[in-house]
Amino acid sequence: MTLQKSNSLNPHVSVDCVIFGFDKGQLQVLLIKRGGKDEALALPGDLIRDDENLDEAASRVLYELTGLRNIFLEQLRAFGDPERLEANSDIQWLNSVREEPQARVITIAYYAIVKPGKLHPKPSSFASEVKWMPVLELPMLAFDHSVILSQALHHLAASLKKEPLLAFEMLPRKFTLRQIQKLYEEVLNKNIDKRNFRKKLQTAGMLIPLDEKEVGVSHKPARFYQFDKKKIKTKGWL
Amino acid sequence: MTLQKSNSLNPHVSVDCVIFGFDKGQLQVLLIKRGGKDEALALPGDLIRDDENLDEAASRVLYELTGLRNIFLEQLRAFGDPERLEANSDIQWLNSVREEPQARVITIAYYAIVKPGKLHPKPSSFASEVKWMPVLELPMLAFDHSVILSQALHHLAASLKKEPLLAFEMLPRKFTLRQIQKLYEEVLNKNIDKRNFRKKLQTAGMLIPLDEKEVGVSHKPARFYQFDKKKIKTKGWL
DNA sequence: GCAAAAGTGTTGGACGTACACCCATGC
DNA sequence: GCATGGGTGTACGTCCAACACTTTTGC
C-alpha cells in the first residue's frame, strides 16, 4: 500500500480510531502493531491531509491501516498534551516514518462500534498486524493511546445507557439473549437481573425470535434472535 | 496588551471558548468584536502555544481576550473543515493579524458556564469589545462560530439534564426559585410545572432559604435562596 | 443423575406528571 | 380592586428492582 503523497499530509494534526466490537463474550478493541523494532500496540491513526475534514481523515486512515471501510466513526475529543509523543520508543518510531518527526501533533480521537465477525481487517501501510484484543486485558499502548482508549470506553458506556440500539451493532446478526446481556454487563461493568433484562427487551419489541437454537452446548440450548431494525423505539433504557 | 512572542504560537491549532451565563431571564453567551473593518462578532479564540496543552491554551486565550480568569473550561470537540476560515471577511481579517494567514487551522472548542453578574470582562488583544449577548437572538458569527455555538448549546442542555448543579453556577449567589426554573426552561426549551419543579428542588435539599425577599415588584415578592454546596446529591434530574 | 444455563411473573417502592386555588404586592 | 406572579398538596400511572423454580441438554 502506498502512502498518500506526503506533501499533502498535515504534520500537525492526526486522527486515532477506537473501534469496539464484542466477541467471545468479551468487549474487544481493534489495534495495530506498528512496524519497527518495538512492535508496539497502537490505535489505528495517522496524520490528516490538508484537503479532507476530520471525519474524512478518520475514515481514510482506518481504511489504510486496517482495510475496514464504511464504518460510522464519531468524534470523541482532541488530545494535545505537548508530551504526548515523547516516550523514547515513540520518538524512535516517529523518526523512522514521519517527515517532521519532531513536530507537535494534536490528535483527534474517533470511535465506532462494529460486528467483529463480519469484518476481516487486513494490515497495511505501517501496520504490520491488525487484531482484536480484549479491552479488559490490555498491555500499555503506544503514545497516549491508553488514555484515549479509556476515555472512549467511558463514552461507550454512556452511549449504551442512552441508546440501546448500539448494542445490536456490536453483535452478530443472530444472537442469544444471554449474549446481549453479557455485552451490557461488560460495558456497564455491573450485573443485570436476567428476568428484568428480558422483560425490557420484550417491551422494546425489537427482537425477532428465530426457530434456530444453539447446538452442542451441555445445557438447555438458547434460542437465537434477530434485531428488527424497523421497530425503533428509543426511550431511555437500563 | 502585547501578544505572546509569536514564534511560540502554533499556527495550525486554535481554541475557541463558548462561555454561557444567565442574566435578565435569558441565556447569554460571551462574544468579542474582533478589531478591523468588519467588526464581526466571534467567540473568544486564538492560536495555541507550543508549550501549553489544550486546556491551558483555552484558559490563557480567554484571559487575554476578555480578562476572565479561573473559569473551569471543558473541551467540547474539534472542528476542522478545510473551509472553516474561508469567508472573504474572515480571510481579510486573518491577513491583518496572523503570521501565516493562509494556514489551515483546526480549532478545539471549549465551553464553560459562569455567573454573569460576578465578572466584568475587559476586552484586550485583538478584541475591540467584549459583551454578553442573548443566545436566542444572535446574528451570524465569524468563521464557523455559529456552528460551534449551536453544538455547545446542545451540550449544555444535555449536561444540565444530567447534572442539575450546573444551574447554580450560572445564577447569582442569591436567586429566586422562579429564576432557576426560567433557566431550565430556556436551556431545555420546554415548560416545567412549577409545583413539581419546586418539589424536586426541595427533595434534593440543596437550597438554603434566606430571610430576604424581592422588593419593588408589583406582585407577591419572592423569597431569595442560596445554593448549599455541602449537600451535593446527584441522582439524575428532570 | 448431575451440572449448567434457559426460560418465565409478581410485588412493593420510587419517581414523574397532571392539576387549582389563595396570597402578597404595586398601581 | 385588579393584575401579576408567589406559594402550596394530592392522586394516578409508570418504571425499576428484588426475588426462585422448572426445563433441557451433555456427560
PDB file of C-alpha atoms in Angstrom, chain B residues 3-238:
ATOM      1  CA  LEU B   3       0.764  39.346  22.094  1.00  0.00           C
ATOM      2  CA  GLN B   4       2.809  36.377  23.211  1.00  0.00           C
ATOM      3  CA  LYS B   5       6.075  36.125  21.368  1.00  0.00           C
ATOM      4  CA  SER B   6       4.787  34.979  18.034  1.00  0.00           C
ATOM      5  CA  ASN B   7       7.392  32.325  17.340  1.00  0.00           C
ATOM      6  CA  SER B   8       5.848  30.181  20.074  1.00  0.00           C
ATOM      7  CA  LEU B   9       2.354  30.308  18.594  1.00  0.00           C
ATOM      8  CA  ASN B  10       1.313  27.148  16.777  1.00  0.00           C
ATOM      9  CA  PRO B  11      -0.204  28.368  13.515  1.00  0.00           C
ATOM     10  CA  HIS B  12      -2.202  25.171  12.931  1.00  0.00           C
ATOM     11  CA  VAL B  13      -4.305  24.752  16.031  1.00  0.00           C
ATOM     12  CA  SER B  14      -6.558  27.205  17.837  1.00  0.00           C
ATOM     13  CA  VAL B  15      -9.014  27.118  20.704  1.00  0.00           C
ATOM     14  CA  ASP B  16     -12.407  28.832  20.886  1.00  0.00           C
ATOM     15  CA  CYS B  17     -14.370  29.398  24.070  1.00  0.00           C
ATOM     16  CA  VAL B  18     -18.137  29.332  24.442  1.00  0.00           C
ATOM     17  CA  ILE B  19     -18.964  30.983  27.756  1.00  0.00           C
ATOM     18  CA  PHE B  20     -22.583  30.735  28.888  1.00  0.00           C
ATOM     19  CA  GLY B  21     -24.292  32.791  31.528  1.00  0.00           C
ATOM     20  CA  PHE B  22     -27.829  33.522  32.589  1.00  0.00           C
ATOM     21  CA  ASP B  23     -28.993  37.062  33.163  1.00  0.00           C
ATOM     22  CA  LYS B  24     -32.132  39.133  32.721  1.00  0.00           C
ATOM     23  CA  GLY B  25     -34.117  35.931  32.327  1.00  0.00           C
ATOM     24  CA  GLN B  26     -32.155  34.912  29.262  1.00  0.00           C
ATOM     25  CA  LEU B  27     -29.371  32.568  28.402  1.00  0.00           C
ATOM     26  CA  GLN B  28     -26.359  34.654  27.375  1.00  0.00           C
ATOM     27  CA  VAL B  29     -23.097  33.929  25.604  1.00  0.00           C
ATOM     28  CA  LEU B  30     -19.872  35.914  25.800  1.00  0.00           C
ATOM     29  CA  LEU B  31     -18.699  37.297  22.451  1.00  0.00           C
ATOM     30  CA  ILE B  32     -15.978  39.629  21.241  1.00  0.00           C
ATOM     31  CA  LYS B  33     -15.954  42.110  18.423  1.00  0.00           C
ATOM     32  CA  ARG B  34     -12.730  41.450  16.623  1.00  0.00           C
ATOM     33  CA  GLY B  35     -10.881  44.623  15.678  1.00  0.00           C
ATOM     34  CA  GLY B  36     -10.738  45.554  11.994  1.00  0.00           C
ATOM     35  CA  LYS B  37     -13.105  46.895   9.394  1.00  0.00           C
ATOM     36  CA  ASP B  38     -15.883  44.337   9.665  1.00  0.00           C
ATOM     37  CA  GLU B  39     -16.208  44.335  13.459  1.00  0.00           C
ATOM     38  CA  ALA B  40     -17.612  40.825  13.216  1.00  0.00           C
ATOM     39  CA  LEU B  41     -18.824  39.067  16.354  1.00  0.00           C
ATOM     40  CA  ALA B  42     -16.850  35.988  17.282  1.00  0.00           C
ATOM     41  CA  LEU B  43     -16.225  33.572  20.092  1.00  0.00           C
ATOM     42  CA  PRO B  44     -13.090  34.409  22.053  1.00  0.00           C
ATOM     43  CA  GLY B  45     -10.413  32.239  20.484  1.00  0.00           C
ATOM     44  CA  ASP B  46      -6.844  32.233  19.186  1.00  0.00           C
ATOM     45  CA  LEU B  47      -3.908  30.024  18.274  1.00  0.00           C
ATOM     46  CA  ILE B  48      -2.355  27.781  20.896  1.00  0.00           C
ATOM     47  CA  ARG B  49       1.252  27.965  22.002  1.00  0.00           C
ATOM     48  CA  ASP B  50       3.627  25.073  21.603  1.00  0.00           C
ATOM     49  CA  ASP B  51       4.466  24.888  25.276  1.00  0.00           C
ATOM     50  CA  GLU B  52       0.947  24.518  26.637  1.00  0.00           C
ATOM     51  CA  ASN B  53      -1.693  21.820  26.460  1.00  0.00           C
ATOM     52  CA  LEU B  54      -5.136  22.466  25.057  1.00  0.00           C
ATOM     53  CA  ASP B  55      -6.826  23.195  28.372  1.00  0.00           C
ATOM     54  CA  GLU B  56      -4.129  25.685  29.283  1.00  0.00           C
ATOM     55  CA  ALA B  57      -4.424  27.313  25.890  1.00  0.00           C
ATOM     56  CA  ALA B  58      -8.150  27.806  26.320  1.00  0.00           C
ATOM     57  CA  SER B  59      -7.713  29.436  29.728  1.00  0.00           C
ATOM     58  CA  ARG B  60      -4.959  31.714  28.505  1.00  0.00           C
ATOM     59  CA  VAL B  61      -6.758  32.789  25.345  1.00  0.00           C
ATOM     60  CA  LEU B  62      -9.940  33.526  27.244  1.00  0.00           C
ATOM     61  CA  TYR B  63      -7.976  35.614  29.700  1.00  0.00           C
ATOM     62  CA  GLU B  64      -6.076  37.519  27.037  1.00  0.00           C
ATOM     63  CA  LEU B  65      -9.178  38.415  25.086  1.00  0.00           C
ATOM     64  CA  THR B  66     -11.699  39.045  27.829  1.00  0.00           C
ATOM     65  CA  GLY B  67      -9.858  39.353  31.114  1.00  0.00           C
ATOM     66  CA  LEU B  68     -11.804  36.421  32.586  1.00  0.00           C
ATOM     67  CA  ARG B  69      -9.754  34.115  34.764  1.00  0.00           C
ATOM     68  CA  ASN B  70     -10.194  30.995  36.846  1.00  0.00           C
ATOM     69  CA  ILE B  71     -13.039  29.703  34.731  1.00  0.00           C
ATOM     70  CA  PHE B  72     -13.489  25.948  34.519  1.00  0.00           C
ATOM     71  CA  LEU B  73     -13.380  25.226  30.796  1.00  0.00           C
ATOM     72  CA  GLU B  74     -14.363  21.870  29.422  1.00  0.00           C
ATOM     73  CA  GLN B  75     -13.453  20.584  25.998  1.00  0.00           C
ATOM     74  CA  LEU B  76     -16.368  20.254  23.624  1.00  0.00           C
ATOM     75  CA  ARG B  77     -14.855  18.859  20.409  1.00  0.00           C
ATOM     76  CA  ALA B  78     -12.597  19.702  17.478  1.00  0.00           C
ATOM     77  CA  PHE B  79     -13.741  21.485  14.335  1.00  0.00           C
ATOM     78  CA  GLY B  80     -11.608  21.039  11.264  1.00  0.00           C
ATOM     79  CA  ASP B  81     -13.393  21.617   7.987  1.00  0.00           C
ATOM     80  CA  PRO B  82     -10.841  22.818   5.423  1.00  0.00           C
ATOM     81  CA  GLU B  83     -13.228  25.645   4.515  1.00  0.00           C
ATOM     82  CA  ARG B  84     -13.963  26.879   8.003  1.00  0.00           C
ATOM     83  CA  LEU B  85     -11.892  30.055   7.621  1.00  0.00           C
ATOM     84  CA  GLU B  86     -12.663  30.842   4.011  1.00  0.00           C
ATOM     85  CA  ALA B  87     -15.342  33.503   4.059  1.00  0.00           C
ATOM     86  CA  ASN B  88     -13.981  36.703   2.457  1.00  0.00           C
ATOM     87  CA  SER B  89     -14.298  38.838   5.533  1.00  0.00           C
ATOM     88  CA  ASP B  90     -12.583  36.174   7.616  1.00  0.00           C
ATOM     89  CA  ILE B  91      -9.672  35.907   5.162  1.00  0.00           C
ATOM     90  CA  GLN B  92      -9.149  39.652   5.245  1.00  0.00           C
ATOM     91  CA  TRP B  93      -9.121  39.692   8.987  1.00  0.00           C
ATOM     92  CA  LEU B  94      -6.681  36.779   9.214  1.00  0.00           C
ATOM     93  CA  ASN B  95      -4.338  38.559   6.782  1.00  0.00           C
ATOM     94  CA  SER B  96      -4.258  41.508   9.140  1.00  0.00           C
ATOM     95  CA  VAL B  97      -3.354  39.607  12.315  1.00  0.00           C
ATOM     96  CA  ARG B  98      -1.785  36.206  11.563  1.00  0.00           C
ATOM     97  CA  GLU B  99       1.762  35.407  10.608  1.00  0.00           C
ATOM     98  CA  GLU B 100       0.600  32.506   8.438  1.00  0.00           C
ATOM     99  CA  PRO B 101      -2.880  33.704   7.489  1.00  0.00           C
ATOM    100  CA  GLN B 102      -3.380  31.067   4.805  1.00  0.00           C
ATOM    101  CA  ALA B 103      -2.626  28.108   7.089  1.00  0.00           C
ATOM    102  CA  ARG B 104      -5.270  25.515   7.676  1.00  0.00           C
ATOM    103  CA  VAL B 105      -6.354  25.768  11.293  1.00  0.00           C
ATOM    104  CA  ILE B 106      -8.083  23.079  13.351  1.00  0.00           C
ATOM    105  CA  THR B 107      -9.871  24.547  16.325  1.00  0.00           C
ATOM    106  CA  ILE B 108     -10.698  22.902  19.627  1.00  0.00           C
ATOM    107  CA  ALA B 109     -13.877  24.296  21.153  1.00  0.00           C
ATOM    108  CA  TYR B 110     -14.208  24.724  24.896  1.00  0.00           C
ATOM    109  CA  TYR B 111     -17.206  25.708  26.911  1.00  0.00           C
ATOM    110  CA  ALA B 112     -17.913  26.949  30.399  1.00  0.00           C
ATOM    111  CA  ILE B 113     -20.672  28.469  32.444  1.00  0.00           C
ATOM    112  CA  VAL B 114     -20.266  31.425  34.763  1.00  0.00           C
ATOM    113  CA  LYS B 115     -22.265  33.827  36.878  1.00  0.00           C
ATOM    114  CA  PRO B 116     -22.517  36.871  34.644  1.00  0.00           C
ATOM    115  CA  GLY B 117     -23.022  39.473  37.353  1.00  0.00           C
ATOM    116  CA  LYS B 118     -19.904  38.477  39.190  1.00  0.00           C
ATOM    117  CA  LEU B 119     -17.481  39.023  36.334  1.00  0.00           C
ATOM    118  CA  HIS B 120     -16.549  42.135  34.452  1.00  0.00           C
ATOM    119  CA  PRO B 121     -14.895  41.151  31.208  1.00  0.00           C
ATOM    120  CA  LYS B 122     -12.446  43.616  29.702  1.00  0.00           C
ATOM    121  CA  PRO B 123     -11.547  43.494  26.028  1.00  0.00           C
ATOM    122  CA  SER B 124      -7.868  43.243  25.133  1.00  0.00           C
ATOM    123  CA  SER B 125      -5.544  41.841  22.491  1.00  0.00           C
ATOM    124  CA  PHE B 126      -7.425  41.948  19.177  1.00  0.00           C
ATOM    125  CA  ALA B 127     -10.839  42.123  20.823  1.00  0.00           C
ATOM    126  CA  SER B 128     -12.195  45.644  20.496  1.00  0.00           C
ATOM    127  CA  GLU B 129     -15.214  44.890  22.637  1.00  0.00           C
ATOM    128  CA  VAL B 130     -16.489  42.032  24.843  1.00  0.00           C
ATOM    129  CA  LYS B 131     -20.137  41.562  25.611  1.00  0.00           C
ATOM    130  CA  TRP B 132     -22.834  39.198  26.711  1.00  0.00           C
ATOM    131  CA  MET B 133     -25.418  38.521  24.034  1.00  0.00           C
ATOM    132  CA  PRO B 134     -28.679  36.563  24.354  1.00  0.00           C
ATOM    133  CA  VAL B 135     -28.157  33.192  22.702  1.00  0.00           C
ATOM    134  CA  LEU B 136     -31.583  33.087  21.136  1.00  0.00           C
ATOM    135  CA  GLU B 137     -31.219  36.397  19.289  1.00  0.00           C
ATOM    136  CA  LEU B 138     -27.810  36.206  17.676  1.00  0.00           C
ATOM    137  CA  PRO B 139     -26.679  37.366  14.239  1.00  0.00           C
ATOM    138  CA  MET B 140     -24.267  35.236  12.228  1.00  0.00           C
ATOM    139  CA  LEU B 141     -20.865  34.921  13.855  1.00  0.00           C
ATOM    140  CA  ALA B 142     -17.433  34.977  12.269  1.00  0.00           C
ATOM    141  CA  PHE B 143     -15.780  31.829  10.879  1.00  0.00           C
ATOM    142  CA  ASP B 144     -17.743  28.695  11.776  1.00  0.00           C
ATOM    143  CA  HIS B 145     -18.549  30.035  15.225  1.00  0.00           C
ATOM    144  CA  SER B 146     -22.302  29.790  14.756  1.00  0.00           C
ATOM    145  CA  VAL B 147     -21.911  26.064  14.256  1.00  0.00           C
ATOM    146  CA  ILE B 148     -19.687  25.750  17.298  1.00  0.00           C
ATOM    147  CA  LEU B 149     -22.133  27.726  19.415  1.00  0.00           C
ATOM    148  CA  SER B 150     -25.073  25.600  18.407  1.00  0.00           C
ATOM    149  CA  GLN B 151     -23.217  22.431  19.319  1.00  0.00           C
ATOM    150  CA  ALA B 152     -22.214  23.927  22.639  1.00  0.00           C
ATOM    151  CA  LEU B 153     -25.838  24.729  23.304  1.00  0.00           C
ATOM    152  CA  HIS B 154     -26.862  21.134  22.711  1.00  0.00           C
ATOM    153  CA  HIS B 155     -24.126  20.007  25.019  1.00  0.00           C
ATOM    154  CA  LEU B 156     -25.223  22.445  27.699  1.00  0.00           C
ATOM    155  CA  ALA B 157     -28.781  21.134  27.590  1.00  0.00           C
ATOM    156  CA  ALA B 158     -27.555  17.549  27.871  1.00  0.00           C
ATOM    157  CA  SER B 159     -25.278  18.411  30.796  1.00  0.00           C
ATOM    158  CA  LEU B 160     -27.997  20.271  32.606  1.00  0.00           C
ATOM    159  CA  LYS B 161     -30.347  17.313  32.381  1.00  0.00           C
ATOM    160  CA  LYS B 162     -27.795  15.067  33.986  1.00  0.00           C
ATOM    161  CA  GLU B 163     -26.202  17.459  36.377  1.00  0.00           C
ATOM    162  CA  PRO B 164     -28.527  19.983  37.979  1.00  0.00           C
ATOM    163  CA  LEU B 165     -25.737  21.583  39.952  1.00  0.00           C
ATOM    164  CA  LEU B 166     -24.587  23.295  36.805  1.00  0.00           C
ATOM    165  CA  ALA B 167     -27.606  25.544  37.011  1.00  0.00           C
ATOM    166  CA  PHE B 168     -26.352  27.133  40.191  1.00  0.00           C
ATOM    167  CA  GLU B 169     -23.072  28.016  38.570  1.00  0.00           C
ATOM    168  CA  MET B 170     -24.979  30.226  36.156  1.00  0.00           C
ATOM    169  CA  LEU B 171     -27.078  32.062  38.691  1.00  0.00           C
ATOM    170  CA  PRO B 172     -26.124  34.877  41.054  1.00  0.00           C
ATOM    171  CA  ARG B 173     -25.385  33.909  44.647  1.00  0.00           C
ATOM    172  CA  LYS B 174     -28.897  34.854  45.713  1.00  0.00           C
ATOM    173  CA  PHE B 175     -31.728  33.867  43.429  1.00  0.00           C
ATOM    174  CA  THR B 176     -35.427  33.135  43.439  1.00  0.00           C
ATOM    175  CA  LEU B 177     -36.991  29.803  42.601  1.00  0.00           C
ATOM    176  CA  ARG B 178     -38.537  31.353  39.542  1.00  0.00           C
ATOM    177  CA  GLN B 179     -35.095  32.282  38.225  1.00  0.00           C
ATOM    178  CA  ILE B 180     -33.873  28.698  38.404  1.00  0.00           C
ATOM    179  CA  GLN B 181     -36.984  27.493  36.690  1.00  0.00           C
ATOM    180  CA  LYS B 182     -36.644  30.062  33.901  1.00  0.00           C
ATOM    181  CA  LEU B 183     -33.083  28.951  33.362  1.00  0.00           C
ATOM    182  CA  TYR B 184     -34.099  25.321  32.990  1.00  0.00           C
ATOM    183  CA  GLU B 185     -37.000  26.231  30.757  1.00  0.00           C
ATOM    184  CA  GLU B 186     -34.827  28.260  28.431  1.00  0.00           C
ATOM    185  CA  VAL B 187     -31.988  25.793  28.186  1.00  0.00           C
ATOM    186  CA  LEU B 188     -34.185  22.722  27.874  1.00  0.00           C
ATOM    187  CA  ASN B 189     -36.616  24.622  25.706  1.00  0.00           C
ATOM    188  CA  LYS B 190     -39.792  23.383  27.354  1.00  0.00           C
ATOM    189  CA  ASN B 191     -42.205  24.448  30.059  1.00  0.00           C
ATOM    190  CA  ILE B 192     -41.894  22.928  33.503  1.00  0.00           C
ATOM    191  CA  ASP B 193     -44.627  22.555  36.119  1.00  0.00           C
ATOM    192  CA  LYS B 194     -43.971  24.942  38.996  1.00  0.00           C
ATOM    193  CA  ARG B 195     -45.112  22.678  41.800  1.00  0.00           C
ATOM    194  CA  ASN B 196     -43.303  19.602  40.559  1.00  0.00           C
ATOM    195  CA  PHE B 197     -40.155  21.608  39.954  1.00  0.00           C
ATOM    196  CA  ARG B 198     -40.115  23.040  43.448  1.00  0.00           C
ATOM    197  CA  LYS B 199     -40.892  19.682  44.951  1.00  0.00           C
ATOM    198  CA  LYS B 200     -37.818  18.275  43.269  1.00  0.00           C
ATOM    199  CA  LEU B 201     -35.653  21.168  44.408  1.00  0.00           C
ATOM    200  CA  GLN B 202     -36.808  20.527  47.961  1.00  0.00           C
ATOM    201  CA  THR B 203     -36.130  16.812  47.736  1.00  0.00           C
ATOM    202  CA  ALA B 204     -32.607  17.481  46.510  1.00  0.00           C
ATOM    203  CA  GLY B 205     -32.181  19.658  49.603  1.00  0.00           C
ATOM    204  CA  MET B 206     -29.526  21.906  48.164  1.00  0.00           C
ATOM    205  CA  LEU B 207     -31.253  25.216  48.809  1.00  0.00           C
ATOM    206  CA  ILE B 208     -30.909  27.485  51.808  1.00  0.00           C
ATOM    207  CA  PRO B 209     -33.879  29.856  52.165  1.00  0.00           C
ATOM    208  CA  LEU B 210     -32.864  33.411  53.086  1.00  0.00           C
ATOM    209  CA  ASP B 211     -34.900  35.966  55.009  1.00  0.00           C
ATOM    210  CA  GLU B 212     -34.557  38.375  52.134  1.00  0.00           C
ATOM    211  CA  LYS B 213     -37.312  38.946  49.584  1.00  0.00           C
ATOM    212  CA  GLU B 214     -37.704  40.768  46.312  1.00  0.00           C
ATOM    213  CA  VAL B 215     -38.568  44.455  46.648  1.00  0.00           C
ATOM    214  CA  GLY B 216     -40.408  46.788  44.333  1.00  0.00           C
ATOM    215  CA  VAL B 217     -42.164  44.104  42.330  1.00  0.00           C
ATOM    216  CA  SER B 218     -45.851  44.536  41.662  1.00  0.00           C
ATOM    217  CA  HIS B 219     -46.835  41.113  42.922  1.00  0.00           C
ATOM    218  CA  LYS B 220     -46.143  38.938  45.910  1.00  0.00           C
ATOM    219  CA  PRO B 221     -42.381  39.217  46.413  1.00  0.00           C
ATOM    220  CA  ALA B 222     -40.388  36.018  46.001  1.00  0.00           C
ATOM    221  CA  ARG B 223     -38.011  34.678  48.610  1.00  0.00           C
ATOM    222  CA  PHE B 224     -34.310  34.541  47.818  1.00  0.00           C
ATOM    223  CA  TYR B 225     -32.321  31.337  48.189  1.00  0.00           C
ATOM    224  CA  GLN B 226     -28.700  30.324  48.272  1.00  0.00           C
ATOM    225  CA  PHE B 227     -27.189  27.144  46.955  1.00  0.00           C
ATOM    226  CA  ASP B 228     -25.813  24.827  49.633  1.00  0.00           C
ATOM    227  CA  LYS B 229     -22.601  23.431  48.192  1.00  0.00           C
ATOM    228  CA  LYS B 230     -22.160  20.979  51.036  1.00  0.00           C
ATOM    229  CA  LYS B 231     -25.224  18.977  50.161  1.00  0.00           C
ATOM    230  CA  ILE B 232     -24.435  17.514  46.838  1.00  0.00           C
ATOM    231  CA  LYS B 233     -26.598  14.591  45.936  1.00  0.00           C
ATOM    232  CA  THR B 234     -26.802  13.986  42.247  1.00  0.00           C
ATOM    233  CA  LYS B 235     -29.112  11.295  41.079  1.00  0.00           C
ATOM    234  CA  GLY B 236     -30.361  12.344  37.680  1.00  0.00           C
ATOM    235  CA  TRP B 237     -32.832  15.151  37.442  1.00  0.00           C
ATOM    236  CA  LEU B 238     -35.586  16.470  35.254  1.00  0.00           C
TER     237      LEU B 238
END
